[in-house]
GROMACS .gro file of C-alpha atoms in nm:
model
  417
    1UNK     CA    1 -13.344   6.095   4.020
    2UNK     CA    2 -13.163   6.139   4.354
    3UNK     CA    3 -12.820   6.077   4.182
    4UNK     CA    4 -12.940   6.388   3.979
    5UNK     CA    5 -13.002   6.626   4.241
    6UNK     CA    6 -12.743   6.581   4.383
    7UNK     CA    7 -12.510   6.673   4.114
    8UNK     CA    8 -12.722   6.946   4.076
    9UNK     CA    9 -12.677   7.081   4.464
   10UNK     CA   10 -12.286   7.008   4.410
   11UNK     CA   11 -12.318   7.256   4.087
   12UNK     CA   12 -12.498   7.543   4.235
   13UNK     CA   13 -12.228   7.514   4.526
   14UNK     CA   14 -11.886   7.557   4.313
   15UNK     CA   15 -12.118   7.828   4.080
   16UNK     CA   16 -12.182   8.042   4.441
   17UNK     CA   17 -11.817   8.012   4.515
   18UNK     CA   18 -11.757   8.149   4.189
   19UNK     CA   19 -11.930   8.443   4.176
   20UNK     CA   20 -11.825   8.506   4.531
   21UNK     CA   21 -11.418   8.506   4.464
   22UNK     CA   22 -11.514   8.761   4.148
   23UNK     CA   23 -11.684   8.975   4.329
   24UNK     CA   24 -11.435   8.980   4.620
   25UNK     CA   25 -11.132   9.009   4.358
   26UNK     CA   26 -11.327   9.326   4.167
   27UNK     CA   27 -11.377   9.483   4.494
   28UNK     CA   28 -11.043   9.456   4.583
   29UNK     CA   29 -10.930   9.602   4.254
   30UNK     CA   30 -11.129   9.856   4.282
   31UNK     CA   31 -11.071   9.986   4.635
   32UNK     CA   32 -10.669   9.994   4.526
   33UNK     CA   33 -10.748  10.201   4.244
   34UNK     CA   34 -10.960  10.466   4.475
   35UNK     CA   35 -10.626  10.444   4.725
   36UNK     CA   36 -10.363  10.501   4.493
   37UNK     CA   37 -10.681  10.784   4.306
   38UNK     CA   38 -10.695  10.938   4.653
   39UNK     CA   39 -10.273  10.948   4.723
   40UNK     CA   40 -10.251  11.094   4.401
   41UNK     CA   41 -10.466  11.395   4.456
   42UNK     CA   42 -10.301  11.484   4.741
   43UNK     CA   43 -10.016  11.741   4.547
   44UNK     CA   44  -9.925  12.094   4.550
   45UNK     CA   45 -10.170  12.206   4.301
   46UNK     CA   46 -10.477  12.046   4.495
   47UNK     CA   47 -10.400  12.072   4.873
   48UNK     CA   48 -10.580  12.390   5.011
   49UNK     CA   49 -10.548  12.517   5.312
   50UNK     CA   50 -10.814  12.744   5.493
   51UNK     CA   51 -10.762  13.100   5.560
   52UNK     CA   52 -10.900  13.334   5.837
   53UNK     CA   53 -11.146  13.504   5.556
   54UNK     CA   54 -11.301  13.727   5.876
   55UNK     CA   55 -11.130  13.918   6.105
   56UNK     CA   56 -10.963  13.705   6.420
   57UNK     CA   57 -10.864  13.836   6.723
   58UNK     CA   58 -10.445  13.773   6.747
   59UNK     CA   59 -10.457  13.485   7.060
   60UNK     CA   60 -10.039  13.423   7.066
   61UNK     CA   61  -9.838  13.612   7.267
   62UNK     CA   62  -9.539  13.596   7.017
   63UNK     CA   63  -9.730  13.703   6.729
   64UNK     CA   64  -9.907  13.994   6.952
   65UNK     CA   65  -9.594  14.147   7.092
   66UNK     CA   66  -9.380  14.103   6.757
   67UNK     CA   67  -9.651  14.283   6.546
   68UNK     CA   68  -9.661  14.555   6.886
   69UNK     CA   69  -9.294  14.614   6.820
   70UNK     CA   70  -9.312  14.734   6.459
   71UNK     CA   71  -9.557  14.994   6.577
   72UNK     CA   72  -9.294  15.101   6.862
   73UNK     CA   73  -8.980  15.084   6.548
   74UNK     CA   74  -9.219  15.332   6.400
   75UNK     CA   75  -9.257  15.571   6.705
   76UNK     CA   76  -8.918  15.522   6.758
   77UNK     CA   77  -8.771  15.643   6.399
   78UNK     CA   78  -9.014  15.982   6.447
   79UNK     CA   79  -8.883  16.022   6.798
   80UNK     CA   80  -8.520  16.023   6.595
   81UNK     CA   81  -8.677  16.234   6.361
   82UNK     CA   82  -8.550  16.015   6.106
   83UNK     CA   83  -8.835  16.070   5.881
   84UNK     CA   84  -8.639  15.868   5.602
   85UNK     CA   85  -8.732  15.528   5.741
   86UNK     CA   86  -9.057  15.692   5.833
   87UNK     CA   87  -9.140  15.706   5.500
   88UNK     CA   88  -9.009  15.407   5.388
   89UNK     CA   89  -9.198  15.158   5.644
   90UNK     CA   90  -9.493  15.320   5.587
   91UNK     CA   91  -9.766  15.207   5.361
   92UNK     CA   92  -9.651  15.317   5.011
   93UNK     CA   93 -10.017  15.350   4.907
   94UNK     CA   94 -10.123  15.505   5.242
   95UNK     CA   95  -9.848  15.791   5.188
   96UNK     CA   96  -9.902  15.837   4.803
   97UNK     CA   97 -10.275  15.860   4.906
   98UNK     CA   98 -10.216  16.123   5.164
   99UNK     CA   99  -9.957  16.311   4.947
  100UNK     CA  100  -9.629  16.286   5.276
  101UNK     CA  101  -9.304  16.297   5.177
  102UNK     CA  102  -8.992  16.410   5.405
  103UNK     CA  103  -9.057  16.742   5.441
  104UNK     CA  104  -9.461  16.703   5.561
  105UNK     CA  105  -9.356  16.438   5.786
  106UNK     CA  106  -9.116  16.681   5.918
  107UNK     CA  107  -9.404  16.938   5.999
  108UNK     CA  108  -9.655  16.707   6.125
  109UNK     CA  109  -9.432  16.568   6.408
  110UNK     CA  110  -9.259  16.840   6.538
  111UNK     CA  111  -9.397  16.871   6.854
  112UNK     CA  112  -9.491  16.470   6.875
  113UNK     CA  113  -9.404  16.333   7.248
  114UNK     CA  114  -9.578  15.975   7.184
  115UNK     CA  115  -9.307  15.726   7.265
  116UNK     CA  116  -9.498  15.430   7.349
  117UNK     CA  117  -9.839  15.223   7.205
  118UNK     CA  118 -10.019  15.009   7.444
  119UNK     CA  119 -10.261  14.769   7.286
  120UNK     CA  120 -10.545  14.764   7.365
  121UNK     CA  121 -10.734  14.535   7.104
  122UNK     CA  122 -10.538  14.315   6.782
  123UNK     CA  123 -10.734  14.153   6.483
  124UNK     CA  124 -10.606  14.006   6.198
  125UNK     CA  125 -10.670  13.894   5.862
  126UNK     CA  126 -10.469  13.667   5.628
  127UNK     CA  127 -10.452  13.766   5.283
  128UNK     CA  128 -10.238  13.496   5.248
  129UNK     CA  129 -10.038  13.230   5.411
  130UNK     CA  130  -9.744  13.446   5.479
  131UNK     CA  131  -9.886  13.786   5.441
  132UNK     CA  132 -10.156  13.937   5.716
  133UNK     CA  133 -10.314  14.238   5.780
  134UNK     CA  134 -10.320  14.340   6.135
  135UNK     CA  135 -10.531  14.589   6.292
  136UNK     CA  136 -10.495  14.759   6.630
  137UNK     CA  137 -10.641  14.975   6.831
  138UNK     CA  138 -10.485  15.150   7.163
  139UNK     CA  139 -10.358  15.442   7.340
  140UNK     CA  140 -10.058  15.656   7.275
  141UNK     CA  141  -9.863  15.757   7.559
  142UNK     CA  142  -9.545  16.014   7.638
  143UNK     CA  143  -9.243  15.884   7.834
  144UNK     CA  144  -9.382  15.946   8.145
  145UNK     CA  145  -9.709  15.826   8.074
  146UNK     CA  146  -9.933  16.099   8.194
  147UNK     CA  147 -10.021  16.227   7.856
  148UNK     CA  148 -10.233  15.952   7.644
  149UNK     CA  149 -10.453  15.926   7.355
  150UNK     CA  150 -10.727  15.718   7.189
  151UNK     CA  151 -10.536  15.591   6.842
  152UNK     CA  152 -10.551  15.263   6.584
  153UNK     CA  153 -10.275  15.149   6.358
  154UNK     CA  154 -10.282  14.894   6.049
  155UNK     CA  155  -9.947  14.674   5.991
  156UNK     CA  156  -9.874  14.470   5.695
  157UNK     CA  157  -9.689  14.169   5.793
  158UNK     CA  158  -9.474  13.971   5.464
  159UNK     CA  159  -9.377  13.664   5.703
  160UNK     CA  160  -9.203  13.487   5.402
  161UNK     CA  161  -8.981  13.803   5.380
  162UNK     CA  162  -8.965  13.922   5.706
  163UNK     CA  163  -9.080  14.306   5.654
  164UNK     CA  164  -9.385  14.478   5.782
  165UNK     CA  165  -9.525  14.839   5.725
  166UNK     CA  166  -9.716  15.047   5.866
  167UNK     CA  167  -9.997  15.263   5.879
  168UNK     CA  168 -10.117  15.527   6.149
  169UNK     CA  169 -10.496  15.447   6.151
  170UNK     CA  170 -10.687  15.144   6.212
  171UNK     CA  171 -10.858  15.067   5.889
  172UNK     CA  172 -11.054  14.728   5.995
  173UNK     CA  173 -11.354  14.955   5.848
  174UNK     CA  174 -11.236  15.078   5.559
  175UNK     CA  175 -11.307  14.740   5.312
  176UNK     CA  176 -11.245  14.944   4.994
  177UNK     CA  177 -10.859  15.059   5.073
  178UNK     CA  178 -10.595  14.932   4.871
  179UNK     CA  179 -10.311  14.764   5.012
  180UNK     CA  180  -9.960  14.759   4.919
  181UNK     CA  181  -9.852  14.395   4.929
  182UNK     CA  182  -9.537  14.352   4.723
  183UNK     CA  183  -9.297  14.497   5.012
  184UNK     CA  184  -8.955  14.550   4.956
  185UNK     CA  185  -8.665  14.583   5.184
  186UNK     CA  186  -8.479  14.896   5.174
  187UNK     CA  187  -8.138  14.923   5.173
  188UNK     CA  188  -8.154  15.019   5.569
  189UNK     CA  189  -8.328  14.767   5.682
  190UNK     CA  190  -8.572  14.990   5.842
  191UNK     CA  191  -8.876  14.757   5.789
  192UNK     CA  192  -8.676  14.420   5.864
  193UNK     CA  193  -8.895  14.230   6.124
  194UNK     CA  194  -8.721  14.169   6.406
  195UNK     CA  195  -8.858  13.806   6.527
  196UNK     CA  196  -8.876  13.730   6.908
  197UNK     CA  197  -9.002  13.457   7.146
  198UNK     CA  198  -9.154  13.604   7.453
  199UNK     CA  199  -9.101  13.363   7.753
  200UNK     CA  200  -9.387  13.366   8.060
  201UNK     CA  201  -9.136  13.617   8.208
  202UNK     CA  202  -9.117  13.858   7.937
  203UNK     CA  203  -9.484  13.868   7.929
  204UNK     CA  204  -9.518  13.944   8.319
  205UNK     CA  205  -9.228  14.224   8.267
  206UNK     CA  206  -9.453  14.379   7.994
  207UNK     CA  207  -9.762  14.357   8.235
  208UNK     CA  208  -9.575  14.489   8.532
  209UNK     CA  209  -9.403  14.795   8.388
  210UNK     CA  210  -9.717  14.876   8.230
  211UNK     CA  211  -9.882  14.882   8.574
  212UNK     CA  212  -9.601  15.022   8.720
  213UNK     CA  213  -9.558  15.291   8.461
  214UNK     CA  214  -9.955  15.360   8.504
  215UNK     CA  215  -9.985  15.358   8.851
  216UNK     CA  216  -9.677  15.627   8.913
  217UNK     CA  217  -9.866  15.871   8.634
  218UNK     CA  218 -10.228  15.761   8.555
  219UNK     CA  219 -10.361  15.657   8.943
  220UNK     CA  220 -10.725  15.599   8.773
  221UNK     CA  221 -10.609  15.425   8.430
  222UNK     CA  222 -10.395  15.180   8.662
  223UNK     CA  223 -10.728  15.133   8.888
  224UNK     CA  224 -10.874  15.000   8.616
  225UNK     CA  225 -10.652  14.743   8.546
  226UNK     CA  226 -10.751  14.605   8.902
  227UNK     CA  227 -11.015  14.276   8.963
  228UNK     CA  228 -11.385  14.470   9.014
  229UNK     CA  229 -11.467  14.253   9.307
  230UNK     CA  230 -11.058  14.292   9.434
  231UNK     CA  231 -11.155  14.679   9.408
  232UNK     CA  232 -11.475  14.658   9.629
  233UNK     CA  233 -11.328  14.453   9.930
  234UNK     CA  234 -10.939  14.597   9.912
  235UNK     CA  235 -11.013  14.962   9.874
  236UNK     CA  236 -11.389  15.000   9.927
  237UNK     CA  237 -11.427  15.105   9.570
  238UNK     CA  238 -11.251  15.419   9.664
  239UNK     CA  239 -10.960  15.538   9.445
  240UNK     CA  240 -10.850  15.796   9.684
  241UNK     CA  241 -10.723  15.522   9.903
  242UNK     CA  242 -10.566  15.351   9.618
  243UNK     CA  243 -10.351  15.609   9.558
  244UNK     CA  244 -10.236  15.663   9.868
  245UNK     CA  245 -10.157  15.260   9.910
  246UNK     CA  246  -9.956  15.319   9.540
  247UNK     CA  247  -9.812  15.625   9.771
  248UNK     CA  248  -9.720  15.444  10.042
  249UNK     CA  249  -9.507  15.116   9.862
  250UNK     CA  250  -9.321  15.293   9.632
  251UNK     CA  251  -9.374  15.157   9.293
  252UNK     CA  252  -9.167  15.355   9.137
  253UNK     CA  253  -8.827  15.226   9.252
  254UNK     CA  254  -8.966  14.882   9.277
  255UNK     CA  255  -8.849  14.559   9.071
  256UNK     CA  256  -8.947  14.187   9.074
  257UNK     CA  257  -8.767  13.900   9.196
  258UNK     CA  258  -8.945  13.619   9.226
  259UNK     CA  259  -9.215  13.469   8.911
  260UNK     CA  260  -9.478  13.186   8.873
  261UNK     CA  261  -9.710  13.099   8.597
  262UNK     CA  262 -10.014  12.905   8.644
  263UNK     CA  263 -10.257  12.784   8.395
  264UNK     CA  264 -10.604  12.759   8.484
  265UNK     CA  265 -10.951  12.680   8.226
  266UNK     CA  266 -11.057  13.057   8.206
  267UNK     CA  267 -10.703  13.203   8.234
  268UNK     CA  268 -10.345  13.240   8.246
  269UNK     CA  269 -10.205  13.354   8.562
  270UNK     CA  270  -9.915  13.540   8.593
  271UNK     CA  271  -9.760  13.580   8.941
  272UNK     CA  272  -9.475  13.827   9.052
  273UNK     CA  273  -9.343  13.911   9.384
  274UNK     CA  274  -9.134  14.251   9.424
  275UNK     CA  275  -8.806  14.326   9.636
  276UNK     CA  276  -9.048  14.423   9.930
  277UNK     CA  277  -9.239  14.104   9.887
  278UNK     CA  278  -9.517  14.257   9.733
  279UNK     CA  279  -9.756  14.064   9.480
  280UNK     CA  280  -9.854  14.151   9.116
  281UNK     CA  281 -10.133  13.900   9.020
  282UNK     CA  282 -10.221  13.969   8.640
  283UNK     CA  283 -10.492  13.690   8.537
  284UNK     CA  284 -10.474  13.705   8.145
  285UNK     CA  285 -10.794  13.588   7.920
  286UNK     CA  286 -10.585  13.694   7.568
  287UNK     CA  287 -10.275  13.910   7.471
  288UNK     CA  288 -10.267  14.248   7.701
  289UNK     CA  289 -10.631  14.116   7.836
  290UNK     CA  290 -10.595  14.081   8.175
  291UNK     CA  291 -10.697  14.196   8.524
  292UNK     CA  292 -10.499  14.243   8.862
  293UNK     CA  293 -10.488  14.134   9.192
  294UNK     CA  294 -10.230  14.302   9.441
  295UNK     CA  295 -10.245  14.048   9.731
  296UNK     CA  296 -10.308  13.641   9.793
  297UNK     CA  297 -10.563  13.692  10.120
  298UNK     CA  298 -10.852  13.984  10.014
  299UNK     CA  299 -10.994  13.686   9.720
  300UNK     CA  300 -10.926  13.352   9.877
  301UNK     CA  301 -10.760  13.107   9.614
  302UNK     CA  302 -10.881  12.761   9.577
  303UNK     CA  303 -10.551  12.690   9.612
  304UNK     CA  304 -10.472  12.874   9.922
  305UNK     CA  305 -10.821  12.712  10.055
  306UNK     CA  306 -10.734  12.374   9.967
  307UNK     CA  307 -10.353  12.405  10.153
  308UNK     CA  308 -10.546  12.540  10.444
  309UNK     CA  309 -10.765  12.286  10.485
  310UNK     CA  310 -10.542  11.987  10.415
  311UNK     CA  311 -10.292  12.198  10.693
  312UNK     CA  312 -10.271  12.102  11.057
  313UNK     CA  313 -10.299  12.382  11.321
  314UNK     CA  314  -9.932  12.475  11.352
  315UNK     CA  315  -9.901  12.515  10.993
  316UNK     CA  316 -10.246  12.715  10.990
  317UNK     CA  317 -10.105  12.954  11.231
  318UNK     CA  318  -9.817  12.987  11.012
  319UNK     CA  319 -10.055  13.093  10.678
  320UNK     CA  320 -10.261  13.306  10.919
  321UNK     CA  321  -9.952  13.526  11.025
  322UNK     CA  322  -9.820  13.515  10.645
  323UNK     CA  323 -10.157  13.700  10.587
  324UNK     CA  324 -10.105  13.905  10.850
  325UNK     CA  325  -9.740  14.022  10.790
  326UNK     CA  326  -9.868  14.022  10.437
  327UNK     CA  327 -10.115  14.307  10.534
  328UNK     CA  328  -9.867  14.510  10.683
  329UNK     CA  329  -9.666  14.517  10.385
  330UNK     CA  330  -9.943  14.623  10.158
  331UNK     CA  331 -10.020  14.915  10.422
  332UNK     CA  332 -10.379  14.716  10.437
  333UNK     CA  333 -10.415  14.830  10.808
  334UNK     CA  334 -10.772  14.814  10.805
  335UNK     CA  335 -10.784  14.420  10.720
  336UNK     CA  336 -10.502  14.370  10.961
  337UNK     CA  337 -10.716  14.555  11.243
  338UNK     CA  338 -11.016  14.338  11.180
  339UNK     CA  339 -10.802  14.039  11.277
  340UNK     CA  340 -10.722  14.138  11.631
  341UNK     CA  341 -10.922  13.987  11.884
  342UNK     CA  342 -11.192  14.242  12.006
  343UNK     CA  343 -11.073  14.242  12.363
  344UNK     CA  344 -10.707  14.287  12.289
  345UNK     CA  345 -10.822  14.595  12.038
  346UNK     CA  346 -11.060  14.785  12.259
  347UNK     CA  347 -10.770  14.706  12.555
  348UNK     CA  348 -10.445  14.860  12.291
  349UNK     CA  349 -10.639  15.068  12.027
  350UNK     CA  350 -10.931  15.310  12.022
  351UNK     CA  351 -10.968  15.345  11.651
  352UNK     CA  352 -10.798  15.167  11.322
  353UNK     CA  353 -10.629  15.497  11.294
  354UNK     CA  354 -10.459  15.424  11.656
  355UNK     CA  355 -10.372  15.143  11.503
  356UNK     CA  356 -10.221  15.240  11.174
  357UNK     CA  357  -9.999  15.489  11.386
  358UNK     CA  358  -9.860  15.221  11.626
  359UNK     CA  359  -9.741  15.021  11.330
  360UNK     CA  360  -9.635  15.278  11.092
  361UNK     CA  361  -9.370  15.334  11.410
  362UNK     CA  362  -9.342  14.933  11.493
  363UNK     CA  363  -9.313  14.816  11.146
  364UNK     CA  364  -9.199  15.077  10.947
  365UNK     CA  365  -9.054  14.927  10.680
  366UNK     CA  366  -9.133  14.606  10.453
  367UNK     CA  367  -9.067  14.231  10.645
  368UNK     CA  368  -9.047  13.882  10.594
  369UNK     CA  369  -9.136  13.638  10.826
  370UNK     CA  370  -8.892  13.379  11.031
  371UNK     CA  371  -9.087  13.125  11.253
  372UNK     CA  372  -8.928  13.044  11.607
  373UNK     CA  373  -9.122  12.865  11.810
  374UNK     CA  374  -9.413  12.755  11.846
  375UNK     CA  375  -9.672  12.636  12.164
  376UNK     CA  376 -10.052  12.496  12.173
  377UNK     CA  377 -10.205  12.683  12.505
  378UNK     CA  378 -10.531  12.538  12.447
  379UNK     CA  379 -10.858  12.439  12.262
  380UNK     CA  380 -10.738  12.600  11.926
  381UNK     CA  381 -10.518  12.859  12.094
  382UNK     CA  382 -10.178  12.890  11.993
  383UNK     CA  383  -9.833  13.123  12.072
  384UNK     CA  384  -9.630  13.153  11.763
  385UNK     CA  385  -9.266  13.345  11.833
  386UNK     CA  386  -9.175  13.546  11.488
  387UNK     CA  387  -8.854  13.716  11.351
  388UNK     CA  388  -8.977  14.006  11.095
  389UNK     CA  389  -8.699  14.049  10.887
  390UNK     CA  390  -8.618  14.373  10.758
  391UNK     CA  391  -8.612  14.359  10.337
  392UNK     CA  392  -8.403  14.639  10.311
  393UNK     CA  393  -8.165  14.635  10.633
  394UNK     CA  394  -8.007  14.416  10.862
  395UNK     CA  395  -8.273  14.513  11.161
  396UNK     CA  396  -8.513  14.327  11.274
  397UNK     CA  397  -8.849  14.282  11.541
  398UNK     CA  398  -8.946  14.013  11.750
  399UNK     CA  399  -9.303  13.920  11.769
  400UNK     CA  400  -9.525  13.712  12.010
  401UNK     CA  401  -9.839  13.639  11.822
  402UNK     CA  402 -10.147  13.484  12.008
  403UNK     CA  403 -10.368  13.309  11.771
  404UNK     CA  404 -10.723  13.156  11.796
  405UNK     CA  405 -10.853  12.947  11.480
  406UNK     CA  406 -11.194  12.965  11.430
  407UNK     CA  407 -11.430  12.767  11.127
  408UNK     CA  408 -11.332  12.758  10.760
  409UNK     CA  409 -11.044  12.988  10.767
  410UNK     CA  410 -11.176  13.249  11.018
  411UNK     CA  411 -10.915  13.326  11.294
  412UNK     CA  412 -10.829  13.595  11.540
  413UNK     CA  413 -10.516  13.724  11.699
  414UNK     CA  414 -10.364  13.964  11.907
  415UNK     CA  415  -9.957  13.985  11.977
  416UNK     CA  416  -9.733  14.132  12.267
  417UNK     CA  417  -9.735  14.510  12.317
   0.00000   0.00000   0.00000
């Protein structure tokens, strides 16, 4: 009996380790067929890809200012009054639709002055992978940028062709209009896209002549484009003395020499510096979104604050009379006055406009700073000697500056009369 169950135990055993290496080799077989199933789906017929079915707002710069720039090839041709290539980038339906040939377009833009489209808003949608429908709203402005307008535009973009059209309304609304999508190139190449890659430089160009542009002919347009708390502590809210510190600098003949680009998480930050050594701060959420900041000391920096604090006093002293030099350039006399030492001002200057007048005659012109010497006279009191450097001559004006650092980065100062 025992001789029995054992060859019974010995049975079961090899039967177990039987069904086991079936099941093992059907599973195997069958998880190859799903893989070389699953490769084989994977082809040109059954690969999709997923379209923006909804309008999208356009978030690349390239694609933003490349789209831009068929709108300005189509204010450029009417400017040329070549009416020809007019017509032919324009939306066949749109002109069929609206009954323009030559001769209307002719009348209608006789008198047009509009050289320029600044965007103000870009969405998009993707009829297909290579052709999109882009649709902008914005202002149209004359050469000198004093006369602008409320208008939209629509361009149809063939990327596998490289042409575009256009037409002169924003019709994001209008979900019943009939687009022309089979573009053709003309024999002119008037609606051949032009590709570009726009560099961190182009893009602070484009924001800088805008302000620039804006500021010389639209004073409240260009105070817009300014940070809202940047507004309230620079210029008191006030536009009136905005214009007369865009007065005072002279925009118009200005330039910029020196860049930086920072990213940070809620924005892009675009720095420039001008030939005077005047900033242009342009913090940019999205394509032509952006706000400015005209100075590094009215909104402390995190940056600035962490230098500062990692600093020792000399090179405290040092940032403190940057800020201060930095004032005089930007013709901020009243934050410059609040830094002198209350004895020192009641002693020298009865009233911030005293003040403005000694250093409209002192400092006339636009500096940059040259460090000397420099001496510890006591418990956080220091004598820093200056060179102020003349930007735009060889001249320059020695400076004795007393300084006094106070908490966080609170200091005052008064200098040699």
């Amino acid at each position: 009996m025992e001789k029995k169950l054992k060859i019974l135990i010995i049975f079961l055993i090899i039967f177990i380790i039987l069904i086991s290496a079936i099941i093992l080799l059907f599973y195997k077989n069958s998880e190859e067929k799903n893989n070389e199933n699953n490769v084989n789906n994977i082809d040109g017929d059954s690969f999709e890809v997923e379209l923006e079915n909804s309008n999208a707002m356009v978030s690349s710069n390239d694609e933003f200012y490349n789209v831009r720039n068929c709108i300005q090839y189509y204010l450029a041709y009417i400017m040329d009054d070549n009416f020809d290539a007019v017509l032919k980038v324009m939306d066949n339906n749109y002109s069929k639709q609206n009954k323009l040939d030559i001769n209307k377009l002719k009348e209608k833009y006789k008198d047009y002055d509009k050289t320029d489209f600044i965007v103000k808003a870009m969405n998009k949608k993707e009829l297909t992978l290579d052709f999109i429908i882009y649709y902008i709203d914005g202002y149209l402005v004359d050469t000198n940028y004093s006369n602008i307008e409320n208008s939209g535009f629509t361009v149809l973009i063939d990327n596998e062709n490289g042409l575009f059209s256009v037409i002169p309304e924003n019709l994001e609304k209008e979900n019943d209009y009939e687009y022309n999508t089979n573009l053709i190139k003309d024999d002119d190449y008037y609606n051949e896209i032009i590709y570009k890659t726009f560099s961190n430089v182009d893009i602070i160009k484009e924001y800088f002549n805008l302000y620039k542009k804006l500021a010389n002919s639209n004073t409240n347009m260009a105070y817009s484009l300014l940070n809202n708390e940047y507004k309230e502590k620079r210029f008191k809210d006030s536009v009136e003395k905005y214009n007369k510190f865009v007065n005072e600098i002279d925009i118009e003949n200005s330039y910029l020499s020196k860049f930086a680009y920072n990213v940070y998480e809620d924005y892009n930050e675009y720095v420039g510096i001008d030939k005077n050594g005047l900033y242009y701060i342009f913090r940019e959420t999205a394509p032509m979104k952006f706000e400015i900041l005209l100075d590094t000391y009215t909104i402390e920096t995190e940056k600035f604050l962490k230098s500062y604090k990692s600093a020792d006093s000399q090179n405290k002293v040092k940032m403190n009379v940057d800020k201060f030099v930095m004032m005089l350039n930007n013709r901020d006399y009243d934050a410059a006055y609040n830094l002198l030492d209350n004895t020192f001002r009641s002693n020298n200057f009865s009233s911030e406009e005293d003040f403005e007048v000694y250093i409209k005659n002192k400092c006339p012109s636009f500096y940059e700073c040259n460090y000397v010497s420099f001496e510890e006279k006591g418990s956080d009191v220091f004598v820093q000697s200056v060179e102020l450097k003349n930007m735009n001559s060889e001249n320059s004006i020695r400076l004795n500056v007393i300084m006094k650092l106070a908490e966080n980065t609170d200091f005052t100062m008064s200098f040699e009369i």
